[in-house]
Short mmCIF file of C-alpha atoms in Angstrom, two decimals:
data_model
loop_
_atom_site.label_atom_id
_atom_site.label_comp_id
_atom_site.label_asym_id
_atom_site.label_seq_id
_atom_site.Cartn_x
_atom_site.Cartn_y
_atom_site.Cartn_z
CA MET A 19 0.00 0.01 -0.02
CA SER A 20 1.17 3.46 -0.77
CA VAL A 21 -0.36 6.92 -0.07
CA SER A 22 -1.67 7.02 -3.60
CA ASN A 23 -3.66 3.87 -3.01
CA GLU A 24 -5.04 5.00 0.35
CA PRO A 25 -7.28 7.83 1.41
CA HIS A 26 -5.41 10.95 0.61
CA PHE A 27 -5.63 14.57 -0.37
CA VAL A 28 -3.55 16.60 -2.86
CA ILE A 29 -1.92 19.87 -1.81
CA SER A 30 0.65 22.23 -3.42
CA THR A 31 3.98 22.39 -1.82
CA ASN A 32 3.47 26.12 -1.54
CA ASP A 33 0.54 25.48 0.81
CA VAL A 34 2.58 23.11 2.93
CA ALA A 35 5.25 25.82 3.13
CA THR A 36 2.64 28.32 4.24
CA TRP A 37 1.38 25.89 6.97
CA LEU A 38 4.96 25.18 8.14
CA GLU A 39 5.62 28.99 8.49
CA ARG A 40 2.63 29.27 10.84
CA GLN A 41 4.00 26.52 13.18
CA GLY A 42 6.78 28.36 14.95
CA ASP A 43 10.53 27.80 14.82
CA GLU A 44 10.89 24.04 15.25
CA TRP A 45 13.19 22.11 13.08
CA TRP A 46 11.80 19.68 10.45
CA THR A 47 13.05 16.84 8.41
CA VAL A 48 11.99 14.42 5.67
CA GLU A 49 12.32 10.69 5.70
CA LEU A 50 13.01 8.56 2.77
CA ASP A 51 12.25 11.25 0.09
CA PRO A 52 14.68 11.28 -2.87
CA ILE A 53 13.69 14.84 -4.04
CA ILE A 54 13.90 16.94 -0.99
CA GLY A 55 16.38 14.67 0.97
CA SER A 56 19.06 15.02 -1.77
CA ARG A 57 18.84 18.73 -2.23
CA ILE A 58 19.05 20.45 1.16
CA PRO A 59 20.59 19.55 4.58
CA LEU A 60 18.04 18.30 7.01
CA PRO A 61 16.99 18.28 9.70
CA GLY A 62 16.90 21.97 9.38
CA PRO A 63 15.03 25.09 10.46
CA MET A 64 11.45 25.42 9.28
CA GLU A 65 12.43 28.29 6.98
CA ARG A 66 14.87 26.15 5.13
CA LEU A 67 12.40 23.50 4.31
CA ALA A 68 9.55 26.04 3.61
CA LYS A 69 11.81 27.85 1.09
CA PHE A 70 12.62 24.69 -0.81
CA LEU A 71 8.92 23.57 -0.95
CA ARG A 72 8.03 26.91 -2.48
CA TYR A 73 10.85 26.42 -4.93
CA LEU A 74 9.49 22.97 -5.79
CA ASN A 75 6.07 24.49 -6.45
CA ARG A 76 4.24 21.20 -7.32
CA PRO A 77 1.43 19.06 -6.09
CA MET A 78 2.01 16.43 -3.40
CA LEU A 79 -0.21 13.74 -1.83
CA ILE A 80 -0.87 13.62 1.95
CA LEU A 81 -2.28 10.59 3.60
CA ASP A 82 -5.65 10.95 5.39
CA ARG A 83 -4.78 9.12 8.67
CA ARG A 84 -7.90 10.24 10.60
CA PRO A 85 -9.92 7.48 12.21
CA ALA A 86 -12.67 7.98 9.62
CA PRO A 87 -10.72 9.06 6.50
CA THR A 88 -12.69 10.67 3.64
CA GLY A 89 -9.77 11.82 1.28
CA LYS A 90 -10.38 10.75 -2.34
CA GLY A 91 -7.61 12.97 -3.82
CA GLU A 92 -9.40 16.28 -3.47
CA VAL A 93 -7.18 19.41 -3.66
CA ILE A 94 -6.93 21.03 -0.16
CA GLY A 95 -5.16 24.18 1.16
CA SER A 96 -2.90 25.12 4.06
CA ASP A 97 -5.85 25.69 6.42
CA ASP A 98 -6.89 21.98 6.00
CA LEU A 99 -3.63 20.57 7.31
CA ASP A 100 -4.18 21.10 11.03
CA GLU A 101 -6.87 18.41 10.83
CA LEU A 102 -4.55 15.97 9.07
CA VAL A 103 -1.45 16.22 11.21
CA SER A 104 -0.50 13.08 13.27
CA TYR A 105 1.77 12.44 16.16
CA ILE A 106 4.50 9.65 16.40
CA GLY A 107 3.07 8.71 19.79
CA ASP A 108 -0.42 8.11 18.24
CA GLU A 109 0.95 6.05 15.42
CA HIS A 110 2.63 3.69 17.97
CA ASN A 111 -0.31 3.96 20.44
CA LEU A 112 2.13 4.96 23.18
CA SER A 113 1.07 5.75 26.63
CA ALA A 114 1.25 9.35 28.02
CA GLU A 115 4.14 8.20 30.21
CA ALA A 116 6.03 6.68 27.32
CA ARG A 117 5.57 9.99 25.35
CA LYS A 118 7.19 11.94 28.20
CA GLN A 119 10.35 9.82 27.71
CA SER A 120 10.94 10.84 24.15
CA LEU A 121 10.52 14.06 22.20
CA TRP A 122 10.42 11.89 19.09
CA THR A 123 7.05 10.46 20.05
CA GLN A 124 5.61 14.11 20.52
CA SER A 125 6.73 15.05 16.98
CA ARG A 126 4.10 15.86 14.33
CA PHE A 127 4.15 14.34 10.86
CA PHE A 128 2.42 13.81 7.55
CA ASP A 129 2.79 10.75 5.34
CA CYS A 130 3.31 11.82 1.78
CA SER A 131 4.14 10.83 -1.77
CA TRP A 132 4.60 12.52 -5.15
CA PRO A 133 1.91 12.12 -7.85
CA ASN A 134 2.47 9.04 -10.03
CA SER A 135 4.92 7.52 -7.47
CA THR A 136 4.42 4.57 -5.24
CA ASP A 137 7.26 5.57 -2.92
CA ASP A 138 6.05 7.09 0.34
CA TRP A 139 8.00 9.54 2.45
CA ARG A 140 7.35 11.39 5.66
CA LEU A 141 7.45 15.05 6.51
CA ARG A 142 8.21 15.24 10.24
CA GLU A 143 9.00 17.69 12.92
CA ASP A 144 12.27 16.94 14.69
CA LEU A 145 11.83 17.89 18.32
CA ASP A 146 15.07 16.13 19.41
CA THR A 147 17.22 18.39 17.09
CA THR A 148 15.09 21.41 17.94
CA GLU A 149 15.82 20.82 21.66
CA MET A 150 19.61 20.28 20.99
CA ILE A 151 19.69 23.64 18.99
CA ARG A 152 17.83 25.47 21.69
CA ALA A 153 20.15 24.05 24.42
CA ASP A 154 23.25 25.16 22.30
CA GLU A 155 21.70 28.66 22.05
CA ARG A 156 21.09 28.87 25.81
CA GLU A 157 24.68 27.73 26.41
CA SER A 158 26.01 30.39 24.06
CA VAL A 159 24.05 33.04 25.82
CA GLU A 160 25.27 31.93 29.20
CA GLU A 161 28.83 31.89 28.09
CA GLY A 162 28.41 35.24 26.39
CA VAL A 163 29.44 33.93 22.97
CA MET B 13 25.85 -27.95 15.68
CA ALA B 14 28.98 -26.89 13.84
CA ARG B 15 28.59 -25.89 10.21
CA SER B 16 30.91 -27.27 7.53
CA ARG B 17 33.51 -24.90 6.08
CA LEU B 18 31.99 -25.17 2.68
CA SER B 19 28.61 -24.14 4.05
CA THR B 20 30.04 -21.10 5.88
CA LEU B 21 31.90 -20.06 2.74
CA GLN B 22 28.76 -20.26 0.69
CA LYS B 23 26.91 -18.22 3.26
CA VAL B 24 29.61 -15.56 3.31
CA LYS B 25 29.72 -15.40 -0.55
CA ALA B 26 25.98 -14.99 -0.48
CA ILE B 27 26.28 -11.61 1.28
CA LEU B 28 27.45 -10.21 -2.04
CA ARG B 29 24.06 -11.18 -3.64
CA HIS B 30 22.19 -9.20 -0.98
CA VAL B 31 22.39 -5.84 -2.70
CA ALA B 32 20.16 -3.01 -3.91
CA PRO B 33 20.53 -0.39 -6.61
CA LEU B 34 22.02 2.98 -5.76
CA PRO B 35 19.40 5.48 -5.05
CA PRO B 36 18.79 8.07 -7.84
CA GLU B 37 20.28 10.87 -5.78
CA ALA B 38 23.63 9.11 -5.91
CA ARG B 39 23.93 10.74 -9.38
CA THR B 40 25.61 13.71 -7.66
CA ALA B 41 28.20 13.63 -5.03
CA ILE B 42 26.34 16.25 -2.85
CA GLY B 43 22.94 14.58 -3.41
CA HIS B 44 24.39 11.35 -2.35
CA TYR B 45 25.93 12.98 0.82
CA TRP B 46 22.66 14.68 1.79
CA ARG B 47 20.57 11.61 1.38
CA SER B 48 22.88 9.30 3.39
CA ALA B 49 23.37 11.91 6.17
CA ILE B 50 19.52 12.38 6.51
CA ASP B 51 18.92 8.67 6.49
CA GLN B 52 21.45 8.11 9.25
CA GLN B 53 19.92 10.82 11.43
CA ASN B 54 16.39 9.49 10.94
CA MET B 55 17.36 5.92 11.66
CA LEU B 56 18.87 7.09 14.95
CA ASN B 57 15.77 8.90 15.90
CA TYR B 58 13.48 5.97 14.88
CA VAL B 59 15.54 3.34 16.97
CA ARG B 60 16.03 5.63 19.92
CA GLY B 61 12.56 6.89 19.98
CA HIS B 62 11.10 3.32 19.84
CA LEU B 63 13.43 2.17 22.59
CA LEU B 64 12.64 5.25 24.86
CA GLY B 65 9.00 4.48 24.37
CA VAL B 66 9.06 0.79 25.37
CA ARG B 67 7.92 -0.02 28.85
CA ASN B 68 9.86 -2.03 31.29
CA LEU B 69 13.12 -1.82 29.47
CA ARG B 70 16.07 -1.74 31.78
CA ALA B 71 17.50 1.76 31.25
CA SER B 72 21.09 0.84 31.74
CA VAL B 73 21.06 -1.96 29.11
CA ARG B 74 19.03 0.31 26.82
CA ASP B 75 21.50 3.14 27.17
CA ASP B 76 24.52 0.89 26.64
CA TYR B 77 23.06 -0.38 23.31
CA LEU B 78 22.27 3.18 22.38
CA SER B 79 25.82 4.28 23.05
CA ASP B 80 27.04 1.49 20.78
CA LEU B 81 24.57 2.61 18.10
CA TYR B 82 25.87 6.23 18.42
CA ALA B 83 29.44 5.13 17.97
CA MET B 84 28.51 3.16 14.86
CA LEU B 85 26.57 6.19 13.47
CA MET B 86 29.42 8.53 14.19
CA LEU B 87 31.73 6.32 12.11
CA GLN B 88 29.10 6.02 9.33
CA ALA B 89 28.58 9.75 9.28
CA ILE B 90 32.41 10.48 8.92
CA GLU B 91 32.70 7.76 6.16
CA THR B 92 29.85 9.57 4.34
CA LEU B 93 31.86 12.80 4.28
CA GLU B 94 34.96 10.91 3.04
CA ARG B 95 32.85 9.38 0.24
CA TYR B 96 31.67 12.88 -0.73
CA PHE B 97 35.29 14.15 -1.14
CA LYS B 98 36.10 10.96 -3.17
CA GLU B 99 33.00 11.22 -5.43
CA VAL B 100 33.34 15.07 -5.92
CA ALA B 101 37.09 14.62 -6.90
CA ALA B 102 36.09 11.98 -9.48
CA VAL B 103 33.48 14.44 -10.93
CA CYS B 104 36.13 17.12 -11.25
CA ILE B 105 38.44 14.84 -13.03
CA ASP B 106 35.70 13.71 -15.35
CA PHE B 107 35.00 17.24 -16.30
CA ILE B 108 38.55 18.32 -17.03
CA GLY B 109 40.34 15.04 -17.92
CA ARG B 110 39.99 15.30 -21.64
CA TYR B 111 41.41 18.91 -21.68
CA ILE B 112 44.53 18.32 -19.55
CA ILE B 113 48.02 17.31 -20.59
CA ASP B 114 50.12 18.31 -17.64
CA ASP B 115 51.04 16.02 -14.79
CA ARG B 116 48.42 16.95 -12.20
CA PHE B 117 46.92 13.42 -12.08
CA ASP B 118 50.26 11.84 -11.18
CA THR B 119 49.23 12.34 -7.64
CA PHE B 120 46.68 9.57 -8.04
CA ARG B 121 48.40 6.22 -8.44
CA ILE B 122 46.91 2.84 -9.38
CA GLN B 123 49.13 -0.01 -8.36
CA GLY B 124 49.71 -2.54 -11.13
CA SER B 125 48.32 -5.35 -8.80
CA SER B 126 44.92 -3.51 -8.79
CA PHE B 127 44.61 -2.87 -12.55
CA ALA B 128 41.99 -5.56 -12.89
CA ALA B 129 39.72 -3.94 -10.43
CA HIS B 130 39.50 -0.75 -12.57
CA PHE B 131 38.80 -2.15 -15.93
CA GLY B 132 34.99 -2.01 -15.19
CA THR B 133 35.10 1.42 -13.69
CA ASP B 134 32.77 3.69 -15.60
CA THR B 135 34.78 6.86 -15.44
CA LEU B 136 38.37 8.06 -15.37
CA GLY B 137 37.68 9.99 -12.16
CA ARG B 138 36.36 6.99 -10.30
CA ALA B 139 39.23 4.78 -11.43
CA LEU B 140 41.72 7.38 -10.10
CA CYS B 141 39.94 8.28 -6.88
CA GLU B 142 38.34 5.15 -5.65
CA SER B 143 41.29 3.52 -4.10
CA SER B 144 42.64 6.54 -2.24
CA THR B 145 41.60 7.38 1.24
CA TRP B 146 40.36 11.00 1.90
CA LEU B 147 40.97 11.21 5.50
CA ASP B 148 43.42 13.94 6.06
CA THR B 149 42.71 17.57 5.59
CA THR B 150 46.13 18.54 4.28
CA THR B 151 46.05 15.70 1.79
CA ILE B 152 42.42 16.58 0.69
CA ASN B 153 43.64 20.24 0.18
CA SER B 154 46.70 19.22 -1.94
CA ARG B 155 44.73 16.78 -4.09
CA PHE B 156 42.07 19.37 -4.88
CA ARG B 157 44.76 22.16 -5.44
CA ALA B 158 46.35 19.79 -7.97
CA ILE B 159 43.16 18.75 -9.69
CA LEU B 160 41.81 22.25 -9.98
CA SER B 161 45.05 24.07 -10.82
CA ASP B 162 45.49 26.07 -14.10
CA SER B 163 47.36 24.15 -16.76
CA PHE B 164 51.12 23.68 -15.99
CA GLU B 165 50.85 25.61 -12.78
CA ASP B 166 51.03 24.42 -9.09
CA GLY B 167 47.68 25.91 -8.30
CA LYS B 168 46.57 28.26 -5.54
CA PHE B 169 43.18 26.90 -4.68
CA VAL B 170 42.85 25.94 -0.93
CA LEU B 171 39.68 24.08 -0.08
CA PHE B 172 40.12 24.32 3.71
CA PRO B 173 42.42 27.24 4.45
CA ASN B 174 44.48 27.19 7.63
CA GLY B 175 46.99 29.99 7.32
CA ARG B 176 47.62 32.49 10.07
CA LYS B 177 45.98 35.20 7.95
CA ASP B 178 43.02 33.11 6.97
CA PRO B 179 39.49 33.70 8.60
CA PRO B 180 39.15 32.22 12.01
CA ALA B 181 36.11 30.31 10.94
CA ASP B 182 38.13 28.55 8.20
CA ARG B 183 40.99 27.74 10.66
CA GLU B 184 38.47 26.36 13.09
CA ARG B 185 36.93 24.22 10.44
CA PHE B 186 40.36 22.84 9.56
CA GLU B 187 41.10 21.96 13.18
CA CYS B 188 37.70 20.38 13.60
CA LEU B 189 38.16 18.18 10.54
CA GLU B 190 41.44 17.01 11.91
CA ILE B 191 39.70 15.91 15.09
CA VAL B 192 36.98 14.23 13.05
CA TRP B 193 39.58 12.09 11.12
CA GLN B 194 41.25 11.16 14.36
CA LEU B 195 37.90 10.14 15.87
CA ARG B 196 37.34 7.91 12.90
CA HIS B 197 40.76 6.28 13.27
CA THR B 198 40.01 5.58 16.93
CA GLN B 199 36.62 4.02 16.08
CA VAL B 200 37.82 2.07 13.02
CA HIS B 201 41.19 0.75 14.27
CA ASN B 202 40.58 0.40 17.98
CA VAL B 203 36.75 -0.13 18.17
CA GLY B 204 36.43 3.10 20.04
CA VAL B 205 39.27 2.66 22.53
CA ILE B 206 41.29 5.84 22.81
CA THR B 207 44.85 4.41 23.04
CA GLN B 208 47.82 6.21 24.58
CA SER B 209 49.01 7.32 21.08
CA ASP B 210 45.48 8.47 20.18
CA ALA B 211 45.31 10.41 23.49
CA ILE B 212 48.54 12.21 22.68
CA LYS B 213 47.29 13.13 19.20
CA PHE B 214 43.98 14.36 20.59
CA HIS B 215 45.74 16.24 23.32
CA LEU B 216 47.74 18.20 20.75
CA MET B 217 44.70 18.81 18.65
CA ILE B 218 42.34 20.08 21.33
CA ARG B 219 45.13 21.42 23.59
CA GLU B 220 43.63 19.66 26.53
CA PRO B 221 44.62 16.39 28.28
CA VAL B 222 42.78 13.28 27.03
CA GLU B 223 42.62 10.26 29.18
CA SER B 224 43.75 6.84 28.02
CA PRO B 225 42.94 4.13 27.72
CA ARG B 226 39.25 5.06 27.53
CA LEU B 227 36.34 4.00 25.54
CA LEU B 228 34.77 6.55 23.33
CA VAL B 229 31.11 6.83 24.25
CA PRO B 230 29.48 9.53 22.10
CA THR B 231 26.00 10.93 23.10
CA ARG B 232 23.06 11.55 20.90
CA ASP B 233 23.87 15.29 20.93
CA ASP B 234 27.48 14.55 19.92
CA ILE B 235 26.13 12.84 16.83
CA GLY B 236 23.80 15.75 16.15
CA HIS B 237 26.63 18.28 16.49
CA LEU B 238 28.89 16.25 14.43
CA LYS B 239 26.17 16.04 11.66
CA GLN B 240 25.78 19.81 11.72
CA PHE B 241 29.48 20.34 11.36
CA MET B 242 29.76 17.92 8.46
CA ASP B 243 26.70 19.28 6.64
CA GLU B 244 28.09 22.70 6.86
CA THR B 245 31.46 21.49 5.73
CA ALA B 246 30.03 19.45 2.80
CA GLU B 247 28.01 22.53 1.68
CA ILE B 248 31.00 24.84 1.77
CA ALA B 249 33.24 22.35 0.07
CA ASN B 250 30.65 21.78 -2.70
CA GLN B 251 30.32 25.45 -3.31
CA ARG B 252 33.98 26.10 -3.27
CA ILE B 253 34.97 23.12 -5.51
CA GLY B 254 32.17 23.90 -7.90
CA THR B 255 33.10 27.50 -8.26
CA ARG B 256 36.82 26.69 -8.70
CA LEU B 257 35.95 24.00 -11.31
CA ALA B 258 33.78 26.54 -13.15
CA GLU B 259 36.70 29.06 -13.16
CA LEU B 260 39.09 26.51 -14.52
CA LEU B 261 36.77 25.46 -17.31
CA THR B 262 36.45 29.17 -18.09
CA THR B 263 40.23 29.50 -18.31
CA ILE B 264 40.50 26.42 -20.43
CA HIS B 265 37.75 27.74 -22.75
CA ALA B 266 39.58 31.07 -23.11
CA GLY B 267 42.67 29.27 -24.30
CA TYR B 268 40.72 27.11 -26.80
CA PRO B 269 37.22 28.44 -27.44
CA THR B 270 35.97 25.56 -29.65
CA LEU B 271 36.68 22.93 -27.05
CA PHE B 272 33.20 23.01 -25.68
CA ALA B 273 30.04 25.09 -25.71
CA PRO B 274 29.94 27.32 -22.59
CA GLN B 275 26.16 27.08 -22.01
CA ASP B 276 26.21 23.33 -22.22
CA MET B 277 29.20 23.08 -19.92
CA ALA B 278 27.75 25.58 -17.46
CA ASP B 279 24.47 23.62 -17.32
CA ARG B 280 26.31 20.26 -16.75
CA VAL B 281 28.56 21.69 -14.04
CA THR B 282 25.54 23.42 -12.34
CA ASN B 283 23.58 20.22 -12.23
CA ALA B 284 26.56 18.09 -11.12
CA PHE B 285 27.02 20.42 -8.02
CA GLY B 286 23.37 21.43 -7.44
CA VAL B 287 24.39 25.11 -7.35
CA VAL B 288 24.30 27.73 -10.10
CA LEU B 289 27.67 28.13 -11.65
CA SER B 290 29.00 30.17 -14.75
CA VAL B 291 31.45 29.01 -17.35
CA ALA B 292 32.87 31.52 -19.85
CA GLY B 293 30.12 33.97 -19.25
CA ALA B 294 27.31 31.44 -19.46
CA THR B 295 25.17 30.95 -16.37
CA GLY B 296 24.08 27.37 -15.78
CA VAL B 297 20.45 26.44 -15.44
CA LEU B 298 19.66 24.30 -12.41
CA LEU B 299 17.05 21.70 -13.54
CA PRO B 300 14.15 21.18 -11.07
CA PRO B 301 14.36 17.95 -9.23
#
């Protein structure tokens, strides 16, 4: 099974960039994508990924992972993505206690693919790296660098 | 029950049949680097995230195994950067090889005993670069200086400057790379044990005492910081090498204008490096992925 054969929506990469820009300054990454993953260093700040998604300017598929999925390939916009976002902890049905142990499980993601492709990839928030970067920044401030 | 020797041999031979095609992004050196670097980081997060989420795991055992994983990934990350240098050097040689008659490629030597291994190599660059190691910043600098020098000149290109008058950021990168190569040495040759001789080298590099014998136990953040440094280094190297190659092709074109069409060459160089480069006044067009 791939995203294209499952309930999904179609969205422009520009709209995904717009959604990302509304999310704050977390770092994001992609998993197993040959197009984005071979062009820019990731994980990276939201702006880097958003800029590249605007450069791509093409449609992409997003899996409808909701309990009662309705996606049949309809075109959606950036305002619709909040409803489709998933959490790693939900995917693995982890307890609240387990989620506290790992920032990874608290990360948001979308399962995606490109039109006419059966290769799926994942757009994922990288809270582990975000935390590492923030800790580095705090350390720099404390040391007056 | 003990296996027969033949059976074991067959099983070991079978490893070489368990292979997969290279990913499409391996077409360019930098694309290959980015993809491998991301995959390694994602794999680490995936395994670590799962392990941290499993109930009733003994934390000390889990953390020990995670440390082993971090050490393996540290090595793989460094090897990925080495592969980038090897692949991008091969790309440069393939671009200029047919236009060069000086002795710059003498620095790459293929031993007679390894001729057979190179008959099937698909490019001159790969044949020349594949068997060398790219694990020393001074050697990397001198090889790229030779490859990218103007014809019959020693060359002035310095990929990673380290002179007293060079920018501090460049000198810091050079020093950092030296530490990275030594970390690799410790991991590869002593399975992570910092021997006394390693400790002396590290001491001189970081100007602080380093204990030995000690086992290197990198943390998750160590891997993250290392990846950031190496990503930046690959990006800087890619831009510098691509720009210098484009300059060299421009010089070659000026000496013999019918050798190649500037626009075609600019497009090829641009797409090989994934950044817009100009050759003989023609600006390359980066094809969309």
